[in-house]
CSV table of C-alpha atoms in Angstrom, one decimal:
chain,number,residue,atom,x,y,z
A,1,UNK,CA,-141.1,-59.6,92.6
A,2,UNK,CA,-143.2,-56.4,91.9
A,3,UNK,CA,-142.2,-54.6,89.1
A,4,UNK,CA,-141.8,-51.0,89.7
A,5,UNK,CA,-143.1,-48.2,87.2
A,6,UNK,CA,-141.0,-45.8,86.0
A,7,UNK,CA,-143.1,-42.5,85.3
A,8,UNK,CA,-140.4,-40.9,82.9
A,9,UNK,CA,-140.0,-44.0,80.7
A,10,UNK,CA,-144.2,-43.6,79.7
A,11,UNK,CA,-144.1,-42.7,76.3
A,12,UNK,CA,-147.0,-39.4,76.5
A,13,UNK,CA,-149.5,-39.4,73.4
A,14,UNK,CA,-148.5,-36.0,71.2
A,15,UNK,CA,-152.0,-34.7,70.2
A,16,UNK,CA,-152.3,-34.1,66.3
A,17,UNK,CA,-154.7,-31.0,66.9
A,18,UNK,CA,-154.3,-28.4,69.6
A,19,UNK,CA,-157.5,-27.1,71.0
A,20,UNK,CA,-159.2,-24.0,72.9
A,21,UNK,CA,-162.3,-23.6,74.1
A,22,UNK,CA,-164.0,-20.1,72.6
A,23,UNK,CA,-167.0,-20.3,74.7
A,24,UNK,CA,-169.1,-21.9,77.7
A,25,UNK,CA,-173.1,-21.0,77.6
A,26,UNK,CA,-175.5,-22.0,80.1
A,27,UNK,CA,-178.6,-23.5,78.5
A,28,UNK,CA,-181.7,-23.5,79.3
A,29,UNK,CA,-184.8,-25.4,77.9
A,30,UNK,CA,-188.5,-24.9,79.9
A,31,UNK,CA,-190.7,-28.2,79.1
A,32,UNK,CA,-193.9,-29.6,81.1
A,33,UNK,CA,-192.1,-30.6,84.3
A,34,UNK,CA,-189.9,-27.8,84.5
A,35,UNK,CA,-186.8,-26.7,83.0
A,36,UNK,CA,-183.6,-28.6,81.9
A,37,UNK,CA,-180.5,-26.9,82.1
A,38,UNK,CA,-177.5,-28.0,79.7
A,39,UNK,CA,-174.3,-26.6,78.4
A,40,UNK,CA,-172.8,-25.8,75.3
A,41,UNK,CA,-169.2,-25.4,74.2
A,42,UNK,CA,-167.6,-23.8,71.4
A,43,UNK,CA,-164.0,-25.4,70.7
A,44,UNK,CA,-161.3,-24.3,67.8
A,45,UNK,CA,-158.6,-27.3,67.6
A,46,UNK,CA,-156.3,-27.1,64.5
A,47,UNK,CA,-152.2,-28.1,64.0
A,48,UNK,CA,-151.2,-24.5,63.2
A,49,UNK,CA,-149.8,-25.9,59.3
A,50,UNK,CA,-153.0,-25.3,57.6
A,51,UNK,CA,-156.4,-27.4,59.0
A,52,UNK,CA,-158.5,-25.9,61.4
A,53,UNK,CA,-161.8,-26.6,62.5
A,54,UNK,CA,-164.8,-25.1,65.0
A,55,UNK,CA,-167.3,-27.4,66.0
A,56,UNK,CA,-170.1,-26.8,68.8
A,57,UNK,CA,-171.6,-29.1,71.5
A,58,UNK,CA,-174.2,-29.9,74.2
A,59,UNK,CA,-174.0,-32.0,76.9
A,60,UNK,CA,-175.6,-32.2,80.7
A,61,UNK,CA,-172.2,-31.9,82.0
A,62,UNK,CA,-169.4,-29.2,80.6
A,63,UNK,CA,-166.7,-32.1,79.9
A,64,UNK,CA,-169.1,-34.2,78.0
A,65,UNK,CA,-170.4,-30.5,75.8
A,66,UNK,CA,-166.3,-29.9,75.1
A,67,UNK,CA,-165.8,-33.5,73.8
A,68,UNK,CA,-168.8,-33.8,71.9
A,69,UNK,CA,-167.4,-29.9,70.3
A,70,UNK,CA,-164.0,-31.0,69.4
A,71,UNK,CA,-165.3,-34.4,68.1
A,72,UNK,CA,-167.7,-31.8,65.9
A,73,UNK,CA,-164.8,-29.5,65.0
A,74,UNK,CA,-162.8,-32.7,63.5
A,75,UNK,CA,-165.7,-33.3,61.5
A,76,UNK,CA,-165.8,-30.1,59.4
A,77,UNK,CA,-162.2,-29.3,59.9
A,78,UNK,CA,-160.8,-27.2,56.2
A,79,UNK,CA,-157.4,-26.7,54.8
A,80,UNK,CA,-156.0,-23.2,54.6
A,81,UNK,CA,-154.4,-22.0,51.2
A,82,UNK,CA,-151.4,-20.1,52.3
A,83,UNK,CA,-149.1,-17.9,51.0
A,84,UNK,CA,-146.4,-18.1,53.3
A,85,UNK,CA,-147.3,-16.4,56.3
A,86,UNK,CA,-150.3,-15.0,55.4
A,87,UNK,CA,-153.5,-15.6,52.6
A,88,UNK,CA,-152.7,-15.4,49.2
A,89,UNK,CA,-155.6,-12.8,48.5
A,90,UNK,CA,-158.4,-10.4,49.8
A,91,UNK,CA,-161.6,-12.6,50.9
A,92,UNK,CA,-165.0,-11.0,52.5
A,93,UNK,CA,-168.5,-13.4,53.0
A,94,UNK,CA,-171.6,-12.9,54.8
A,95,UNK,CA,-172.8,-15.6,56.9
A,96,UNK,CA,-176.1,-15.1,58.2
A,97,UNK,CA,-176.0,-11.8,60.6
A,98,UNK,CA,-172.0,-11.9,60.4
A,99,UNK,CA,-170.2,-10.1,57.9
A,100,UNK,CA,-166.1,-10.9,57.8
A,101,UNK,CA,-163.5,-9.2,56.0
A,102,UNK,CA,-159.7,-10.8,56.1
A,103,UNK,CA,-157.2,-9.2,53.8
A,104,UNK,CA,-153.0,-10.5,52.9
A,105,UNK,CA,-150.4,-8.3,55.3
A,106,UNK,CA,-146.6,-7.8,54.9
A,107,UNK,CA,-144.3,-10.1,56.9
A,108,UNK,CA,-144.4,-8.9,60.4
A,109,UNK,CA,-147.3,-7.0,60.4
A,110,UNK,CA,-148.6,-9.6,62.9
A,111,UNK,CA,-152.2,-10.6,63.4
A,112,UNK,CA,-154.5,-7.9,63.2
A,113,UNK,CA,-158.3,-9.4,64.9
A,114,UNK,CA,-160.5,-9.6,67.3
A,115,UNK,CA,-160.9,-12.5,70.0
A,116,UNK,CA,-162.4,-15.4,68.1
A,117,UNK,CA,-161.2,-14.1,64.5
A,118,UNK,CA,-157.5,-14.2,66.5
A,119,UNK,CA,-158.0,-17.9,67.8
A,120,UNK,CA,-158.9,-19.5,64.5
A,121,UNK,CA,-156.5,-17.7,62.3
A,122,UNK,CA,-153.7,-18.3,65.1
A,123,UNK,CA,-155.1,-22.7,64.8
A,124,UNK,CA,-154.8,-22.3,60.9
A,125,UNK,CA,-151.2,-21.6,61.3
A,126,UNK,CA,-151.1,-17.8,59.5
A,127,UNK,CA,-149.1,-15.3,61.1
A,128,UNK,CA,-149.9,-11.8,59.3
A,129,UNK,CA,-153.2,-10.6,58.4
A,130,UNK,CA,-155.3,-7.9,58.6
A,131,UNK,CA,-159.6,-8.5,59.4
A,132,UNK,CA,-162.6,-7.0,60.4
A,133,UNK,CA,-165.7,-8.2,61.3
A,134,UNK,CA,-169.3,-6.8,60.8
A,135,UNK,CA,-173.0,-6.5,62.2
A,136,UNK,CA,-172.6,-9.3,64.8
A,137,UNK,CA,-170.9,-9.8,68.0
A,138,UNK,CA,-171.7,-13.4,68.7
A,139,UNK,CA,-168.5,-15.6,69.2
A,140,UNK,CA,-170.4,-18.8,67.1
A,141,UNK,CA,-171.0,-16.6,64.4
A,142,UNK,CA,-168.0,-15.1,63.8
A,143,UNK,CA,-166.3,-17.9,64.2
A,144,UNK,CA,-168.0,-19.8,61.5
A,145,UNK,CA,-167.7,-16.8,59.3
A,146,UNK,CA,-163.8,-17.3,59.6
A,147,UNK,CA,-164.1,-20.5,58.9
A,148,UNK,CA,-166.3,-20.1,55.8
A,149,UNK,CA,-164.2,-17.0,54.7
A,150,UNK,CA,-160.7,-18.9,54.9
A,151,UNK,CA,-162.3,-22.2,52.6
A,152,UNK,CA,-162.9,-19.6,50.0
A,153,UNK,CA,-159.0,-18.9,49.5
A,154,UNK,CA,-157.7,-20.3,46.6
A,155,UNK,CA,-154.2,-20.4,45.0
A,156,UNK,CA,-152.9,-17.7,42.9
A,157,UNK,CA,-150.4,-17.7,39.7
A,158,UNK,CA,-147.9,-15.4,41.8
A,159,UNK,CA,-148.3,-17.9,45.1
A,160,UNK,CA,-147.8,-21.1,42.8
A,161,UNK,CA,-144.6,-19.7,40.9
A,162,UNK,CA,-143.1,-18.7,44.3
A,163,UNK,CA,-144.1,-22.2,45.9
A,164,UNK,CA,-142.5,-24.3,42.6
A,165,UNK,CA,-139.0,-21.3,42.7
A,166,UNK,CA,-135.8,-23.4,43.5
A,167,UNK,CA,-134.3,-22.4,47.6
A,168,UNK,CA,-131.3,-20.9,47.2
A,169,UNK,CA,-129.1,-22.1,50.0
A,170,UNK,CA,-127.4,-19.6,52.1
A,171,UNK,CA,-123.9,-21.3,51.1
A,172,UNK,CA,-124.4,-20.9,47.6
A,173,UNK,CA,-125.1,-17.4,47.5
A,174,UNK,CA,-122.0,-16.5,49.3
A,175,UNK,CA,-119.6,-18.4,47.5
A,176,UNK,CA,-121.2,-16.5,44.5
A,177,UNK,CA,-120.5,-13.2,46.5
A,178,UNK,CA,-116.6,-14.1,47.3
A,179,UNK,CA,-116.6,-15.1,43.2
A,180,UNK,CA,-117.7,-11.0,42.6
A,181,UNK,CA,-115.2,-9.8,45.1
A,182,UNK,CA,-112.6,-11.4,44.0
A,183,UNK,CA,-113.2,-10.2,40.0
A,184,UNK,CA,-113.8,-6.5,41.8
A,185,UNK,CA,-110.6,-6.5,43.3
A,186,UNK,CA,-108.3,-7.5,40.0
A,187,UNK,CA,-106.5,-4.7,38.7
A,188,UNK,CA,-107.1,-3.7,35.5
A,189,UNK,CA,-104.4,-3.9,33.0
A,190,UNK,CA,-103.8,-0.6,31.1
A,191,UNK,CA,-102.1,-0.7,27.3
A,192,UNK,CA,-99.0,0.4,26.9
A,193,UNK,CA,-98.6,3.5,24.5
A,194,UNK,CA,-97.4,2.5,21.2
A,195,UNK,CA,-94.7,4.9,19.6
A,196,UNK,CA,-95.9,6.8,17.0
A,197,UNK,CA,-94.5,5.4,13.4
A,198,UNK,CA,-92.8,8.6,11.1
C-alpha cells in the first residue's frame, strides 16, 4: 500500500541567521571577445542577539551571487557588545571614503539611520541608537563601515556592573511594598502624661 505524506507533520528547518539582500548590481567586464555580464549581491544575515555579518558576491546567475554573499557574510560574521538595547558607548571610524558615526540612545528613542546603517544595526539585534554617516553614499561601503564600527565596541565598568546586578523579581518587590504599608498604617502610640510629683 502507498504511503501517503502528510505535509503538516514535515518538520521545517528554523534558519539560525535571518538574511536581506542590501543590493543587486549589474556587472559588467569588456575582454577580447566581448563583454561578460555578471551580478553581484550584497546580503546582511544575523540572529538579531548580537552576530551579524555582510558579505558580498558574484555569480553569472543572481541566485548563485546571493548564496555565494550570505556564505561570505557567515565568514566574517562579529559579535556585538551591547548594553541592553543599545551600544554601551560612542564609536566613529573611517573606512576608506566612508566615515560612520553611531552613538548610545535612551530606551525608546528607536533606531535613528539611514537604509543600510538601519538593516545591520536592526540584524545585530540593537534597538535604540542614534548614527550618521559621512562622505560616501555607496550601500557596500557603508555597510562595512557599520560593521567595522560595531567590532570596535567594547564593554564598559557601568555595562558590566549592571550585567553582574541580581533581577529583582516583580513578586519580591511587592511583598516588600505591602511590608511598608502595613508599618505606615500602625498607629502611633502616644505617652500618657505623668502627674506631676509635689
Amino acid at each position: 500500500m502507498a504511503k501517503h505524506f502528510n505535509k503538516n507533520s514535515a518538520t521545517k528547518e528554523v534558519k539560525e541567521f535571518e538574511e536581506e539582500v542590501l543590493q543587486i548590481d549589474r556587472v559588467t567586464r569588456v575582454v577580447k571577445g566581448g563583454r561578460r555580464l555578471r551580478f553581484r549581491a550584497t546580503v546582511v544575515i544575523g540572529n538579531k542577539n548580537g552576530k551579524v555579518g555582510v558579505g558580498v558576491g558574484k555569480s553569472e546567475e543572481v541566485v548563485g551571487a546571493i548564496q555565494k554573499a550570505i556564505h561570505d557574510a557567515k565568514k566574517n560574521m562579529i559579535v556585538v557588545k551591547m548594553d541592553g538595547s543599545t551600544i554601551p558607548h560612542r564609536t566613529e571610524i573611517k573606512l576608506k571614503s566612508a566615515k560612520m558615526l553611531l552613538m548610545p540612545a535612551a530606551p525608546g528613542t528607536g533606531i535613528i539611520a539611514g537604509g543600510t546603517v538601519r538593516k545591520v544595526v536592526e540584524f545585530s539585534g540593537i534597538k535604540d541608537i542614534l548614527s550618521k554617516c559621512f562622505g560616501t553614499k555607496n550601500k557596500i561601503s557603508n555597510a562595512r563601515a557599520t560593521i567595522a564600527a560595531l567590532g570596535q565596541l567594547k564593554d564598559t565598568p557601568y555595562s558590566v556592573k549592571k550585567r553582574q546586578a541580581p533581577k529583582v523579581q516583580p513578586q519580591q518587590v511587592a511583598t516588600e511594598v505591602k511590608e511598608e504599608k502595613k508599618e505606615a498604617k500602625k498607629p502611633v502610640q502616644q505617652k500618657k502624661p505623668q502627674p506631676a510629683t509635689k
